[in-house]
Amino acid sequence: MIPCRTFSIVAADPVAGECGVAVASKFLSAGAVVPWARGGVGAIATQSYANTSYGPTGLDLLANGVSPQAVIDRLTAADPDSAKRQVGIVDMNGGAATFTGRECGWRPPGKAVGRVAGRQAGRRIRRPQRPLP
């Protein structure tokens, strides 16, 4: 049997004032569960036994000035099943944070630094500061 796979990415470009989130999965209707975004606020992807309250609650916290890492800390502290979750968050200030619970089978490595913040399948990525081609 082929293992289940879900891929998600959140990204924000504070200079352009844009943010977004995308997901691809073998699970039908993952787009109704994983991606959350709000203009001028940021984007969130929650996957791996997704907790759909992470999206609206997290966006409300971001809108009130809470940092992405503090949002993750609050969401996971209040969630008895957080060990099964993955979540990535970006805000419109260039902040980004990710969380992969200890019961998730894959633990993503590394990070990079730059102007545009993003999260990819549990890994924070940032594009180096350079103009687009």
Short mmCIF file of C-alpha atoms in Angstrom, two decimals:
data_model
loop_
_atom_site.label_atom_id
_atom_site.label_comp_id
_atom_site.label_asym_id
_atom_site.label_seq_id
_atom_site.Cartn_x
_atom_site.Cartn_y
_atom_site.Cartn_z
CA MET A 1 0.00 0.00 0.00
CA ILE A 2 1.24 3.48 -0.84
CA PRO A 3 1.47 5.67 2.28
CA CYS A 4 -0.81 8.69 2.46
CA ARG A 5 0.84 11.98 1.54
CA THR A 6 -0.31 15.54 1.89
CA PHE A 7 1.73 18.53 0.79
CA SER A 8 0.92 22.09 1.81
CA ILE A 9 2.59 25.45 1.53
CA VAL A 10 1.83 28.85 3.02
CA ALA A 11 3.52 32.00 1.83
CA ALA A 12 3.36 35.72 2.42
CA ASP A 13 4.96 38.64 0.64
CA PRO A 14 4.75 41.58 3.06
CA VAL A 15 6.06 44.02 0.44
CA ALA A 16 3.28 43.14 -2.01
CA GLY A 17 0.76 42.67 0.83
CA GLU A 18 -0.21 39.23 -0.42
CA CYS A 19 -0.48 35.82 1.22
CA GLY A 20 -1.76 32.43 0.20
CA VAL A 21 -1.90 28.73 0.91
CA ALA A 22 -2.15 25.61 -1.24
CA VAL A 23 -2.55 21.89 -0.59
CA ALA A 24 -2.28 18.69 -2.60
CA SER A 25 -3.34 15.36 -1.17
CA LYS A 26 -4.71 11.94 -1.99
CA PHE A 27 -7.54 12.74 0.41
CA LEU A 28 -10.65 14.10 -1.26
CA SER A 29 -11.60 17.64 -0.25
CA ALA A 30 -8.33 18.40 1.58
CA GLY A 31 -8.86 21.95 0.35
CA ALA A 32 -11.86 22.23 2.66
CA VAL A 33 -9.77 21.37 5.73
CA VAL A 34 -6.09 22.30 5.35
CA PRO A 35 -5.84 25.87 3.93
CA TRP A 36 -6.80 29.05 5.77
CA ALA A 37 -5.92 32.63 4.79
CA ARG A 38 -7.12 36.14 5.47
CA GLY A 39 -6.12 39.18 3.46
CA GLY A 40 -3.82 41.54 5.35
CA VAL A 41 -3.36 38.97 8.14
CA GLY A 42 -1.60 35.78 6.99
CA ALA A 43 -2.04 32.14 6.06
CA ILE A 44 -2.24 28.82 7.91
CA ALA A 45 -2.06 25.19 6.79
CA THR A 46 -3.09 22.49 9.24
CA GLN A 47 -2.62 18.85 8.25
CA SER A 48 -1.98 15.40 9.69
CA TYR A 49 -5.20 14.77 11.58
CA ALA A 50 -6.03 18.40 10.84
CA ASN A 51 -7.69 20.40 13.56
CA THR A 52 -9.94 22.79 11.65
CA SER A 53 -10.17 25.16 14.62
CA TYR A 54 -6.48 26.02 14.06
CA GLY A 55 -7.44 28.04 10.96
CA PRO A 56 -10.00 30.57 12.19
CA THR A 57 -8.59 30.74 15.71
CA GLY A 58 -5.04 31.18 14.44
CA LEU A 59 -6.05 33.90 11.97
CA ASP A 60 -7.90 35.77 14.72
CA LEU A 61 -4.77 35.63 16.90
CA LEU A 62 -2.59 36.85 14.01
CA ALA A 63 -5.04 39.69 13.36
CA ASN A 64 -4.58 40.74 17.00
CA GLY A 65 -0.81 40.96 16.60
CA VAL A 66 0.21 37.59 18.04
CA SER A 67 3.36 36.20 16.38
CA PRO A 68 3.19 33.00 14.32
CA GLN A 69 5.23 31.05 16.91
CA ALA A 70 3.03 32.28 19.77
CA VAL A 71 -0.07 31.30 17.76
CA ILE A 72 1.30 27.76 17.34
CA ASP A 73 2.20 27.60 21.03
CA ARG A 74 -1.35 28.58 22.03
CA LEU A 75 -3.07 26.29 19.53
CA THR A 76 -1.02 23.21 20.39
CA ALA A 77 -1.14 23.83 24.16
CA ALA A 78 -4.95 23.77 24.03
CA ASP A 79 -5.08 20.64 21.83
CA PRO A 80 -4.82 17.24 23.56
CA ASP A 81 -4.04 15.64 20.17
CA SER A 82 -1.36 18.12 19.09
CA ALA A 83 1.22 15.31 18.88
CA LYS A 84 -0.58 14.12 15.71
CA ARG A 85 -0.70 17.53 14.02
CA GLN A 86 1.33 19.58 11.57
CA VAL A 87 0.76 23.30 11.15
CA GLY A 88 2.53 26.13 9.38
CA ILE A 89 1.80 29.83 9.74
CA VAL A 90 2.98 33.01 8.04
CA ASP A 91 1.99 36.57 8.86
CA MET A 92 2.12 39.79 6.89
CA ASN A 93 5.13 41.04 8.87
CA GLY A 94 7.40 38.35 7.41
CA GLY A 95 7.07 36.03 10.40
CA ALA A 96 6.76 32.27 9.98
CA ALA A 97 6.56 29.26 12.26
CA THR A 98 5.90 25.54 11.95
CA PHE A 99 5.03 22.65 14.21
CA THR A 100 5.25 18.92 13.64
CA GLY A 101 3.89 16.77 16.45
CA ARG A 102 6.04 13.97 17.85
CA GLU A 103 3.60 11.31 16.56
CA CYS A 104 3.90 12.47 12.94
CA GLY A 105 5.97 10.04 10.90
CA TRP A 106 8.08 12.66 9.12
CA ARG A 107 10.00 15.43 10.86
CA PRO A 108 11.13 18.10 8.39
CA PRO A 109 14.68 19.51 8.58
CA GLY A 110 16.15 22.99 8.24
CA LYS A 111 15.17 26.53 7.39
CA ALA A 112 16.46 29.45 5.37
CA VAL A 113 16.16 33.22 5.79
CA GLY A 114 14.90 35.89 3.39
CA ARG A 115 12.19 38.39 2.54
CA VAL A 116 9.25 36.14 1.74
CA ALA A 117 8.20 33.72 4.44
CA GLY A 118 6.67 30.36 3.69
CA ARG A 119 6.05 26.87 4.98
CA GLN A 120 6.24 23.67 3.01
CA ALA A 121 5.03 20.33 4.35
CA GLY A 122 6.13 21.11 7.89
CA ARG A 123 9.28 22.98 6.92
CA ARG A 124 9.71 26.72 7.06
CA ILE A 125 11.22 28.13 3.89
CA ARG A 126 12.10 31.65 2.92
CA ARG A 127 13.16 32.87 -0.46
CA PRO A 128 16.46 34.78 -0.41
CA GLN A 129 16.00 38.50 -0.86
CA ARG A 130 16.36 39.07 -4.59
CA PRO A 131 14.08 40.29 -7.35
CA LEU A 132 11.96 37.77 -9.19
CA PRO A 133 13.06 37.03 -12.79
#
